[in-house]
Coordinates of C-alpha atoms and ligand atoms in Angstrom, one line a residue:
X5 CA -7.2 9.0 2.9
X6 CA -4.1 8.4 0.8
X7 CA -0.9 7.3 2.6
X8 CA 2.3 7.8 0.6
X9 CA 4.6 4.8 1.1
X10 CA 8.2 3.9 0.1
X11 CA 9.3 0.4 -0.5
X12 CA 12.8 -0.4 0.8
X13 CA 14.4 -3.3 -1.1
X14 CA 11.6 -3.2 -3.7
X15 CA 13.3 -5.4 -6.3
X16 CA 13.8 -8.6 -4.3
X17 CA 11.4 -11.6 -4.0
X18 CA 9.5 -10.0 -1.1
X19 CA 9.8 -6.5 -2.5
X20 CA 8.0 -7.6 -5.6
X21 CA 5.2 -9.0 -3.5
X22 CA 4.9 -5.6 -1.8
X23 CA 4.5 -4.0 -5.2
X24 CA 1.9 -6.6 -6.2
X25 CA -0.1 -6.2 -3.0
X26 CA 0.1 -2.4 -2.8
X27 CA -0.3 -1.1 -6.3
X28 CA -4.1 -0.8 -6.0
X29 CA -4.4 -0.7 -2.2
X30 CA -7.3 1.3 -0.8
X31 CA -5.1 3.4 1.5
X32 CA -1.5 3.1 0.4
X33 CA 0.0 4.8 -2.7
X34 CA 3.5 3.7 -3.8
X35 CA 5.5 6.9 -4.0
X36 CA 9.1 5.6 -3.9
X37 CA 11.0 2.3 -4.5
X38 CA 14.6 1.7 -3.4
X39 CA 17.2 -0.9 -4.1
X40 CA 21.0 -1.4 -3.9
X41 CA 23.3 1.4 -5.4
X42 CA 23.9 -0.7 -8.5
X43 CA 20.2 -0.4 -9.4
X44 CA 19.7 3.3 -8.5
X45 CA 18.7 5.4 -11.5
X46 CA 17.2 2.5 -13.4
X47 CA 13.5 2.1 -14.1
X48 CA 11.8 -0.3 -11.7
X49 CA 11.0 -2.6 -14.7
X50 CA 14.7 -2.9 -15.6
X51 CA 15.9 -3.2 -12.1
X52 CA 13.3 -5.7 -10.8
X53 CA 13.3 -8.4 -13.4
X54 CA 9.7 -9.1 -12.4
X55 CA 9.0 -12.7 -11.4
X56 CA 5.6 -12.4 -9.6
X57 CA 2.7 -14.3 -11.1
X58 CA 0.7 -11.2 -12.1
X59 CA 1.8 -8.5 -14.6
X60 CA 4.1 -5.8 -13.4
X61 CA 1.9 -2.8 -12.4
X62 CA 2.3 0.0 -15.0
X63 CA 2.1 2.7 -12.2
X64 CA 5.3 1.3 -10.7
X65 CA 7.2 -0.1 -13.8
X66 CA 8.3 3.4 -14.9
X67 CA 9.4 4.7 -11.5
X68 CA 13.1 5.5 -11.0
X69 CA 14.7 3.3 -8.4
X70 CA 16.5 5.3 -5.7
X71 CA 19.4 4.1 -3.5
X72 CA 18.5 2.6 -0.1
X73 CA 20.1 5.2 2.1
X74 CA 18.7 7.6 4.7
X75 CA 20.0 10.6 2.7
X76 CA 18.3 9.5 -0.6
X77 CA 14.9 8.6 0.8
X78 CA 12.5 11.5 0.5
X79 CA 11.3 13.1 3.8
X80 CA 7.7 13.4 2.6
X81 CA 6.8 9.7 2.7
X82 CA 4.2 8.8 5.4
X83 CA 5.3 5.1 5.9
X84 CA 8.1 2.9 4.7
X85 CA 7.9 -0.9 4.1
X86 CA 11.1 -2.7 4.4
X87 CA 12.3 -6.1 3.0
X88 CA 16.0 -5.2 3.1
X89 CA 18.6 -7.9 3.7
X90 CA 19.0 -7.9 7.5
X91 CA 22.5 -6.5 7.4
X92 CA 21.5 -3.5 5.4
X93 CA 18.3 -3.1 7.4
X94 CA 20.3 -3.0 10.7
X95 CA 22.2 0.1 9.4
X96 CA 19.5 1.9 7.5
X97 CA 16.3 1.3 9.5
X98 CA 17.5 3.0 12.7
X99 CA 18.7 6.0 10.8
X100 CA 15.3 6.4 9.1
X101 CA 13.5 6.1 12.4
X102 CA 15.8 8.7 14.0
X103 CA 14.9 11.0 11.0
X104 CA 11.2 10.6 11.8
X105 CA 10.1 7.8 9.5
X106 CA 7.7 5.0 10.6
X107 CA 9.0 1.7 9.2
X108 CA 7.0 -1.6 9.0
X109 CA 9.7 -4.1 8.4
X110 CA 9.9 -7.8 7.3
X111 CA 13.7 -7.9 7.9
X112 CA 14.9 -10.1 10.7
X113 CA 17.2 -7.6 12.6
X114 CA 15.8 -6.4 15.9
X115 CA 12.8 -8.7 15.9
X116 CA 13.6 -9.8 19.4
X117 CA 14.6 -6.3 20.8
X118 CA 12.5 -5.6 23.9
X119 CA 11.3 -2.2 22.7
X120 CA 10.5 -3.2 19.1
X121 CA 6.9 -4.4 18.5
X122 CA 6.8 -7.8 16.8
X123 CA 3.3 -7.9 15.6
X124 CA 0.6 -10.0 14.0
X125 CA -2.5 -7.8 14.3
X126 CA -4.9 -10.8 15.1
X127 CA -2.5 -12.0 17.8
X128 CA -1.0 -9.0 19.6
X129 CA -2.0 -5.6 18.2
X130 CA -1.6 -4.1 21.7
X131 CA 2.2 -4.6 21.4
X132 CA 2.3 -1.4 19.4
X133 CA 2.3 0.3 22.9
X134 CA 6.1 -0.6 22.8
X135 CA 6.5 2.3 20.4
X136 CA 6.3 4.8 23.3
X137 CA 9.1 2.9 25.1
X138 CA 11.2 2.8 21.9
X139 CA 10.8 6.5 21.3
X140 CA 11.7 7.3 24.9
X141 CA 14.8 5.0 25.0
X142 CA 16.1 5.7 21.5
X143 CA 15.2 9.3 21.1
X144 CA 13.4 8.6 17.8
X145 CA 10.6 10.6 16.3
X146 CA 9.7 7.7 14.0
X147 CA 9.1 4.1 14.9
X148 CA 10.2 0.5 13.9
X149 CA 7.7 -2.3 13.9
X150 CA 8.5 -5.8 12.8
X151 CA 6.6 -8.8 11.5
X152 CA 7.9 -12.3 12.4
X153 CA 9.5 -14.8 10.1
X154 CA 7.2 -16.6 7.7
X155 CA 7.4 -20.0 9.5
X156 CA 6.5 -18.3 12.8
X157 CA 3.5 -16.5 11.2
X158 CA 2.1 -19.7 9.9
X159 CA 2.0 -21.3 13.3
X160 CA 1.5 -18.6 15.9
X161 CA -2.1 -17.5 15.2
X162 CA -3.1 -21.2 15.7
X163 CA -1.2 -21.2 19.0
X164 CA -2.9 -17.9 20.0
X165 CA -6.3 -19.6 19.3
X166 CA -5.3 -22.5 21.6
X167 CA -3.8 -20.5 24.4
X168 CA -7.2 -20.5 26.2
X169 CA -6.6 -24.2 26.9
X170 CA -3.3 -23.6 28.7
X171 CA -0.5 -23.8 26.1
X172 CA 2.5 -25.5 27.8
X173 CA 4.7 -27.1 25.2
X174 CA 4.9 -27.1 21.4
X175 CA 6.9 -29.2 19.0
X176 CA 6.7 -28.2 15.3
X177 CA 8.2 -29.6 12.2
X178 CA 8.1 -27.5 9.0
X179 CA 8.0 -28.3 5.3
X180 CA 9.1 -25.0 3.8
X181 CA 8.8 -23.9 0.2
X182 CA 11.8 -23.0 -1.9
X183 CA 10.6 -19.4 -2.4
X184 CA 11.5 -18.8 1.3
X185 CA 15.1 -19.0 0.2
X186 CA 14.7 -16.1 -2.3
X187 CA 15.0 -16.3 -6.0
X188 CA 18.1 -18.5 -6.0
X189 CA 16.0 -21.0 -4.1
X190 CA 13.1 -20.9 -6.6
X191 CA 15.4 -21.4 -9.6
X192 CA 17.5 -24.1 -8.0
X193 CA 16.9 -27.6 -9.2
X194 CA 19.2 -29.0 -6.4
X195 CA 16.2 -29.7 -4.1
X196 CA 14.1 -31.7 -6.6
X197 CA 14.0 -35.3 -5.3
X198 CA 15.3 -34.2 -2.0
X199 CA 14.6 -32.5 1.4
X200 CA 17.0 -30.3 3.3
X201 CA 16.5 -31.2 7.0
X202 CA 17.8 -27.9 8.5
X203 CA 17.3 -24.2 7.7
X204 CA 20.0 -22.4 9.7
X205 CA 18.5 -19.8 12.1
X206 CA 14.9 -20.7 11.2
X207 CA 14.6 -23.1 14.1
X208 CA 15.6 -20.5 16.7
X209 CA 13.3 -17.9 15.1
X210 CA 10.3 -20.1 15.5
X211 CA 11.2 -20.9 19.1
X212 CA 11.8 -17.3 20.3
X213 CA 9.5 -15.1 18.1
X214 CA 6.5 -17.2 19.0
X215 CA 7.0 -16.6 22.7
X216 CA 7.4 -12.8 22.1
X217 CA 4.2 -12.7 20.0
X218 CA 2.2 -14.6 22.6
X219 CA 3.7 -12.6 25.4
X220 CA 2.2 -9.5 27.0
X221 CA 3.0 -5.8 27.2
X222 CA 2.1 -3.9 30.3
X223 CA 3.2 -0.4 31.2
X224 CA 5.5 -0.4 28.1
X225 CA 7.3 -3.6 29.2
X226 CA 7.4 -6.9 27.4
X227 CA 7.0 -10.3 29.1
X228 CA 7.6 -13.5 27.0
X229 CA 5.0 -16.3 27.1
X230 CA 6.3 -19.3 29.1
X231 CA 5.4 -21.9 26.5
X232 CA 8.3 -24.1 25.5
X233 CA 8.7 -24.3 21.7
X234 CA 11.0 -26.7 19.8
X235 CA 11.2 -26.5 16.0
X236 CA 12.6 -28.7 13.3
X237 CA 12.7 -27.0 9.9
X238 CA 12.9 -28.7 6.5
X239 CA 13.2 -27.2 3.0
X240 CA 11.0 -29.2 0.5
X241 CA 10.4 -28.9 -3.2
X242 CA 7.1 -27.0 -3.1
X243 CA 7.2 -23.5 -4.7
X244 CA 5.2 -21.4 -2.3
X245 CA 3.4 -22.1 1.0
X246 CA 4.9 -23.4 4.2
X247 CA 3.2 -26.5 5.7
X248 CA 3.8 -27.2 9.4
X249 CA 3.1 -30.2 11.7
X250 CA 2.3 -29.0 15.2
X251 CA 2.2 -31.0 18.4
X252 CA 0.7 -28.9 21.2
X253 CA 0.5 -29.9 24.8
X254 CA -2.4 -28.1 26.5
X255 CA -3.1 -28.1 30.3
X256 CA -6.8 -28.6 29.9
X257 CA -6.6 -31.5 27.4
X258 CA -9.3 -30.3 25.0
X259 CA -10.9 -32.7 22.5
X260 CA -10.1 -32.4 18.8
X261 CA -13.7 -31.0 18.4
X262 CA -13.0 -28.3 20.9
X263 CA -9.7 -27.4 19.2
X264 CA -11.4 -27.3 15.8
X265 CA -14.0 -24.8 17.2
X266 CA -11.3 -22.7 18.8
X267 CA -9.3 -22.4 15.6
X268 CA -12.3 -21.7 13.4
X269 CA -13.6 -19.1 15.8
X270 CA -10.3 -17.2 16.2
X271 CA -11.2 -13.6 15.8
X272 CA -10.2 -11.5 12.9
X273 CA -9.4 -7.8 12.7
X274 CA -11.0 -5.1 10.7
X275 CA -8.1 -4.1 8.4
X276 CA -8.2 -3.8 4.6
X277 CA -5.9 -6.8 3.9
X278 CA -7.1 -9.0 6.8
X279 CA -9.3 -12.1 6.0
X280 CA -12.6 -12.0 7.8
X281 CA -11.8 -15.4 9.3
X282 CA -8.0 -15.7 10.0
X283 CA -7.9 -19.5 10.2
X284 CA -9.8 -21.9 7.9
X285 CA -10.1 -25.5 9.3
X286 CA -10.4 -28.4 7.0
X287 CA -12.3 -31.6 7.8
X288 CA -10.5 -33.5 5.1
X289 CA -7.3 -34.9 6.8
X290 CA -5.4 -34.6 3.5
X291 CA -5.8 -30.8 3.6
X292 CA -4.3 -28.2 3.7
X293 CA -1.8 -28.7 0.9
X294 CA 0.5 -25.9 -0.4
X295 CA -0.6 -25.9 -4.0
X296 CA -4.3 -26.2 -3.3
X297 CA -4.7 -24.0 -0.3
X298 CA -1.9 -21.3 -0.2
X299 CA -4.1 -18.7 -2.0
X300 CA -7.1 -18.9 0.3
X301 CA -8.1 -15.3 1.3
X302 CA -5.9 -13.9 -1.5
X303 CA -2.9 -15.6 0.3
X304 CA -3.8 -14.0 3.7
X305 CA -5.8 -16.8 5.3
X306 CA -4.0 -19.5 7.4
X307 CA -5.3 -23.1 6.9
X308 CA -5.4 -25.9 9.5
X309 CA -6.4 -29.5 9.4
X310 CA -5.6 -33.1 10.3
X311 CA -6.6 -32.5 13.9
X312 CA -5.9 -35.5 16.1
X313 CA -5.9 -36.3 19.8
X314 CA -2.6 -38.0 20.8
X315 CA -1.4 -39.3 24.3
X316 CA 0.6 -36.0 24.7
X317 CA -1.9 -33.5 23.4
X318 CA -3.2 -32.3 20.0
X319 CA -1.6 -32.8 16.6
X320 CA -2.6 -30.7 13.6
X321 CA -1.2 -29.2 10.4
X322 CA -1.2 -25.6 9.3
X323 CA -0.3 -23.8 6.2
X324 CA 0.2 -20.2 5.0
X325 CA 1.6 -18.5 1.8
X326 CA 5.1 -17.7 2.9
X327 CA 5.8 -14.6 0.8
X328 CA 2.3 -13.1 1.1
X329 CA 0.9 -13.9 4.6
X330 CA 4.3 -14.8 5.9
X331 CA 6.2 -11.7 4.6
X332 CA 4.9 -8.8 2.4
X333 CA 1.3 -9.2 3.4
X334 CA 2.3 -9.4 7.1
X335 CA 4.1 -6.1 6.8
X336 CA 1.2 -4.5 4.9
X337 CA -1.2 -5.6 7.7
X338 CA 1.1 -4.1 10.3
X339 CA 1.2 -0.9 8.2
X340 CA -2.6 -0.9 8.1
X341 CA -2.7 -1.3 11.9
X342 CA -0.2 1.6 12.3
X343 CA -2.6 3.8 10.3
X344 CA -5.7 2.5 12.1
X345 CA -4.1 3.2 15.5
X346 CA -2.9 6.7 14.5
X347 CA 0.8 6.1 14.4
X348 CA 0.9 7.2 10.8
Ligands
2RA425 C1 12.6 -19.3 4.7 N1 13.5 -17.8 6.4 O1 13.6 -20.0 4.8 C2 12.9 -17.9 5.1 C3 11.8 -17.0 4.9 N2 11.8 -15.9 5.8 O2 11.6 -19.8 4.3

């Protein structure tokens, strides 16, 4: 089966990761690439100024970029992946869904809307049921599905694995790579020899998105998980890979060994881009580290380590590649889930 996909915002940092991940995908075939009106009409090679660590795929390099607008995007695409700036996405994505398109989006608009599935397949695939509610309430023929922010994706599967012990409170402190700030972040030298102790908006995203992901959907209605989450976010001078220090209070006070087992045994999903084992747990307390471990499972596996019992609960570290598992790869996985569940 070949599913023809369009990439919205295909020239940006995450858009280029989409191209890298999708150009030889077993199910998806890139059929259209969009960007801002200034790039429309250019070849993808000229418009993108390719910066990903593998060569630009020839099958995409010569494609003509089309403008990101509901009118310009062809009707005959089966699925759209979006990494548009959130302001543009807020305008264009609803128009496309109204016109019948199914959109798997990494953009931050509408992530917390009650009728929009915010999904990590290993955590809450059943939240796709909200599509029925969305269609009924908005009168859409298409559908909008979101993946969470990169820092939320790094932590939340580990919390889902620990929820069996009664998750009551989480404090998390992040060490986020500069690529999360887009290309201007990667090329900036301002952060060398420094740490920025605040990433505006990121803290709230981690606190709210995680509760939605861990929540439940019954009869088309969403309930948030009642865990309390507090986040402190820091930009550090690594290039790719967000590392996070998590302190979790668990009602049942499990031992570090029990937590290790729960993380390592967390179940995967049978989708083309999903790692067989979603979370790898290191024994070595100095791992995971961004440079050494971000590409585990082709950038799709989450790593954990440094497990320690504290008077308040369990402390551990976790890591994921922020532009692969935390962004483009997350949307691709949701796209695969949409196909698997028959929404595409
Ligand atoms: C970051 N919020 O700052 C970005 C990525 N989504 O890392």
